[in-house]
CSV table of C-alpha atoms in Angstrom, one decimal:
chain,number,residue,atom,x,y,z
A,473,MET,CA,-25.9,33.7,11.1
A,474,SER,CA,-26.8,31.6,14.2
A,475,ASN,CA,-28.7,29.2,12.0
A,476,LEU,CA,-25.7,28.2,9.9
A,477,PRO,CA,-24.2,24.8,10.7
A,478,LYS,CA,-21.1,24.7,12.9
A,479,LEU,CA,-17.8,24.1,11.1
A,480,GLU,CA,-17.4,20.4,10.6
A,481,PHE,CA,-13.8,20.8,9.5
A,482,VAL,CA,-11.5,23.6,8.4
A,483,THR,CA,-12.4,26.0,5.7
A,484,LEU,CA,-10.9,25.7,2.2
A,485,ASP,CA,-7.9,28.1,2.1
A,486,ILE,CA,-7.8,30.4,-0.9
A,487,SER,CA,-4.3,29.1,-1.7
A,488,GLY,CA,-5.8,25.7,-2.2
A,489,LYS,CA,-3.1,24.1,0.0
A,490,ASN,CA,-5.7,22.0,1.8
A,491,TYR,CA,-8.0,21.4,-1.2
A,492,LEU,CA,-7.5,17.6,-1.4
A,493,SER,CA,-8.3,16.9,2.2
A,494,TRP,CA,-11.1,19.4,2.1
A,495,VAL,CA,-12.7,17.6,-0.8
A,496,LEU,CA,-12.5,14.3,1.1
A,497,ASP,CA,-14.1,15.8,4.2
A,498,ALA,CA,-16.9,17.4,2.2
A,499,GLU,CA,-17.7,14.2,0.3
A,500,ILE,CA,-17.9,12.3,3.6
A,501,TYR,CA,-20.2,14.9,5.1
A,502,PHE,CA,-22.5,14.9,2.0
A,503,ALA,CA,-22.7,11.2,2.1
A,504,ALA,CA,-23.6,11.3,5.8
A,505,LYS,CA,-26.4,13.8,5.1
A,506,ALA,CA,-27.6,11.9,2.0
A,507,ILE,CA,-27.0,15.0,-0.3
A,508,GLU,CA,-24.0,13.6,-2.2
A,509,ASN,CA,-25.9,13.7,-5.5
A,510,THR,CA,-26.1,17.5,-5.3
A,511,ILE,CA,-22.5,17.7,-6.6
A,512,ILE,CA,-23.0,15.2,-9.5
A,513,GLN,CA,-23.6,16.5,-13.0
A,514,GLY,CA,-27.2,16.1,-14.2
A,515,ASN,CA,-28.5,15.4,-10.7
A,516,LYS,CA,-32.3,15.6,-10.0
A,517,THR,CA,-32.1,16.5,-6.4
A,518,SER,CA,-34.6,18.7,-4.7
A,519,ASP,CA,-34.1,22.5,-4.4
A,520,GLN,CA,-34.1,22.0,-0.6
A,521,ASP,CA,-31.1,19.6,-0.8
A,522,LYS,CA,-29.3,21.9,-3.1
A,523,ALA,CA,-29.8,24.7,-0.7
A,524,LYS,CA,-28.4,22.6,2.2
A,525,ALA,CA,-25.3,21.7,0.1
A,526,MET,CA,-24.8,25.3,-1.0
A,527,ILE,CA,-25.0,26.6,2.5
A,528,PHE,CA,-22.6,24.0,3.8
A,529,LEU,CA,-20.1,24.7,1.0
A,530,CYS,CA,-20.2,28.4,1.4
A,531,HIS,CA,-19.8,28.1,5.2
A,532,HIS,CA,-16.6,26.2,4.7
A,533,LEU,CA,-14.9,28.5,2.2
A,534,ASP,CA,-12.3,31.2,2.8
A,535,GLU,CA,-13.9,34.6,2.8
A,536,GLY,CA,-12.0,35.5,-0.3
A,537,LEU,CA,-13.5,32.5,-2.1
A,538,LYS,CA,-17.0,33.3,-1.0
A,539,THR,CA,-16.7,36.7,-2.6
A,540,GLU,CA,-15.3,35.3,-5.9
A,541,TYR,CA,-18.1,32.7,-6.2
A,542,LEU,CA,-20.9,34.8,-4.8
A,543,ILE,CA,-23.0,34.7,-7.9
A,544,LEU,CA,-23.1,30.8,-8.0
A,545,LYS,CA,-26.3,29.3,-6.6
A,546,ASP,CA,-25.9,25.7,-7.6
A,547,PRO,CA,-23.7,23.4,-5.5
A,548,PHE,CA,-22.6,21.4,-8.6
A,549,GLU,CA,-21.4,24.6,-10.3
A,550,LEU,CA,-19.5,25.7,-7.2
A,551,TRP,CA,-18.0,22.2,-6.8
A,552,SER,CA,-16.9,22.1,-10.4
A,553,SER,CA,-15.4,25.6,-10.3
A,554,LEU,CA,-13.3,24.7,-7.3
A,555,LYS,CA,-12.2,21.5,-8.9
A,556,GLU,CA,-11.2,23.3,-12.0
A,557,ARG,CA,-9.3,25.8,-10.0
A,558,TYR,CA,-7.4,23.5,-7.6
A,559,ASP,CA,-7.4,20.0,-9.0
A,560,HIS,CA,-4.1,20.6,-10.7
A,561,LEU,CA,-2.5,20.4,-7.2
A,562,LYS,CA,-2.5,16.6,-7.6
A,563,ALA,CA,0.1,17.1,-10.3
A,564,THR,CA,2.5,18.6,-7.7
A,565,ILE,CA,1.6,16.6,-4.6
A,566,LEU,CA,1.6,13.2,-6.2
A,567,PRO,CA,5.2,13.2,-7.6
A,568,ARG,CA,6.5,14.4,-4.2
A,569,ALA,CA,4.5,11.8,-2.3
A,570,ARG,CA,5.8,9.1,-4.6
A,571,TYR,CA,9.4,10.2,-4.2
A,572,GLU,CA,9.0,10.3,-0.4
A,573,TRP,CA,7.5,6.8,-0.4
A,574,ILE,CA,10.3,5.4,-2.6
A,575,HIS,CA,13.0,6.8,-0.3
A,576,LEU,CA,11.2,6.0,3.0
A,577,ARG,CA,13.4,3.8,5.3
A,578,LEU,CA,12.6,2.5,8.7
A,579,GLN,CA,16.4,2.6,9.6
A,580,ASN,CA,16.4,6.4,9.1
A,581,PHE,CA,14.2,7.1,12.1
A,582,LYS,CA,15.2,7.1,15.7
A,583,THR,CA,11.8,5.7,16.9
A,584,VAL,CA,9.1,3.6,15.5
A,585,SER,CA,6.5,6.3,16.3
A,586,GLU,CA,8.3,8.8,14.2
A,587,TYR,CA,8.5,6.4,11.3
A,588,ASN,CA,4.8,5.5,11.6
A,589,SER,CA,3.8,9.1,11.6
A,590,VAL,CA,5.6,9.8,8.4
A,591,VAL,CA,4.2,6.6,6.8
A,592,PHE,CA,0.6,7.8,7.4
A,593,MET,CA,1.4,11.3,6.2
A,594,ILE,CA,2.8,10.0,2.9
A,595,THR,CA,0.1,7.4,2.3
A,596,SER,CA,-2.6,9.9,3.1
A,597,GLN,CA,-1.2,12.2,0.3
A,598,LEU,CA,-1.1,9.2,-2.1
A,599,LYS,CA,-4.7,8.2,-1.3
A,600,LEU,CA,-5.9,11.8,-1.8
A,601,CYS,CA,-4.3,11.6,-5.2
A,602,GLY,CA,-6.1,8.3,-6.0
A,603,GLU,CA,-3.2,5.9,-5.3
A,604,ILE,CA,-4.0,3.3,-2.7
A,605,VAL,CA,-1.3,1.8,-0.5
A,606,ASN,CA,-2.4,-1.5,1.1
A,607,ASP,CA,-1.2,-3.5,4.1
A,608,GLU,CA,0.9,-5.7,1.9
A,609,ASP,CA,2.8,-2.6,0.6
A,610,LEU,CA,3.3,-1.2,4.1
A,611,LEU,CA,4.5,-4.5,5.5
A,612,GLU,CA,7.0,-5.0,2.7
A,613,LYS,CA,8.2,-1.4,2.9
A,614,THR,CA,8.8,-1.7,6.6
A,615,LEU,CA,10.4,-5.1,6.7
A,616,SER,CA,12.7,-4.4,3.7
A,617,THR,CA,14.1,-1.2,5.3
A,618,PHE,CA,15.3,-2.6,8.6
A,619,HIS,CA,18.8,-1.6,9.5
A,620,ALA,CA,21.5,-4.1,8.3
A,621,SER,CA,22.3,-5.0,11.9
A,622,LYS,CA,18.6,-6.2,12.4
A,623,VAL,CA,18.5,-8.8,9.7
A,624,VAL,CA,17.8,-11.6,12.1
A,625,LEU,CA,15.0,-9.6,13.7
A,626,GLN,CA,13.5,-8.8,10.3
A,627,GLN,CA,13.5,-12.5,9.4
A,628,GLN,CA,11.7,-13.3,12.7
A,629,TYR,CA,9.0,-10.8,11.9
A,630,ARG,CA,8.6,-12.3,8.4
A,631,GLU,CA,8.2,-15.7,9.9
A,632,LYS,CA,5.3,-14.5,12.0
A,633,GLY,CA,3.3,-14.1,8.9
A,634,LEU,CA,1.7,-10.8,9.9
A,635,LYS,CA,-1.1,-9.7,7.6
A,636,LYS,CA,-1.7,-6.2,8.9
A,637,TYR,CA,0.7,-3.2,9.1
A,638,SER,CA,-0.8,-2.2,12.4
A,639,GLU,CA,0.1,-5.6,13.9
A,640,LEU,CA,3.8,-5.2,12.8
A,641,ILE,CA,3.9,-1.7,14.2
A,642,SER,CA,2.5,-2.9,17.5
A,643,CYS,CA,5.2,-5.6,17.7
A,644,LEU,CA,7.9,-3.0,16.9
A,645,LEU,CA,6.6,-0.6,19.5
A,646,VAL,CA,6.6,-3.3,22.2
A,647,ALA,CA,10.1,-4.4,21.2
A,648,GLU,CA,11.3,-0.8,21.3
A,649,GLN,CA,9.9,-0.2,24.7
A,650,HIS,CA,11.7,-3.4,26.0
A,651,ASN,CA,15.0,-2.3,24.5
A,652,THR,CA,14.6,1.2,26.0
A,653,LEU,CA,14.0,-0.4,29.5
A,654,LEU,CA,17.0,-2.7,29.1
A,655,ILE,CA,19.2,0.2,28.2
A,656,LYS,CA,18.0,2.2,31.2
A,657,ASN,CA,18.6,-0.7,33.5
A,658,HIS,CA,22.0,-1.2,32.2
A,659,GLU,CA,22.9,2.5,32.6
A,660,VAL,CA,21.7,2.4,36.2
A,661,ARG,CA,23.5,-0.8,37.0
A,662,PRO,CA,26.0,-2.1,34.3
A,663,THR,CA,26.3,-5.8,33.9
A,664,GLY,CA,28.7,-7.3,36.5
A,665,SER,CA,28.6,-4.4,38.8
A,666,ALA,CA,27.2,-4.6,42.4
A,667,SER,CA,24.1,-2.6,43.4
A,668,PHE,CA,24.4,0.3,45.8
A,669,PHE,CA,22.7,-1.7,48.5
A,670,GLU,CA,25.3,-4.5,48.2
A,671,VAL,CA,28.2,-2.1,48.2
A,672,ASN,CA,26.9,-0.3,51.3
A,673,MET,CA,26.4,-3.7,53.0
A,674,VAL,CA,30.0,-4.7,52.3
A,675,ALA,CA,31.4,-1.3,53.5
A,676,ALA,CA,29.3,-1.5,56.7
A,677,THR,CA,30.5,-5.1,57.4
A,678,GLN,CA,34.2,-4.1,57.0
A,679,LYS,CA,33.8,-1.1,59.2
A,680,SER,CA,32.1,-3.2,61.9
A,681,GLU,CA,34.9,-5.8,61.7
A,682,ARG,CA,37.6,-3.1,62.2
A,683,ARG,CA,35.8,-1.9,65.3
């Protein structure tokens, strides 16, 4: 057992809940090891490469799945069997991801970080199901869902002509930090009020004059 490769990512759960992400990780690993052809129908790869792929796949399966597919010796057969078993999950994940994308609104989040996190979660699910969301889509989704009170700010960002979603998020995060700092400063010393130092100086001066 000590000769088996270390886990490169999480094992495939028998429920299939992580199947789509597991497939993506496996494909990336196979490409890195130059054994991606082992899971293609009609491949002519060597027995050694097939063995490497099979060992890797079995090592990243739930124990229950290992038992069920114990008799399979070819990586393509195992890969195809898992696909047949779990590929239907796209039919449930994709509609939900589409729904969440359609109803995604920047104005519904308290912070930009929270919004950005949900954006990546939804777009990752869409990509796993074969639907690509590009920077243009992300920019339009974000700019078009500003709060109504931020219309002027939204127009300013549009005029910047940003081409990447990451650039817009960076701008929004910086602006958010500045706003937070201004609010904190205002709470400590509201506009028009004297600082504690100034108040103490006035009180000390008046006391001195009375003496």
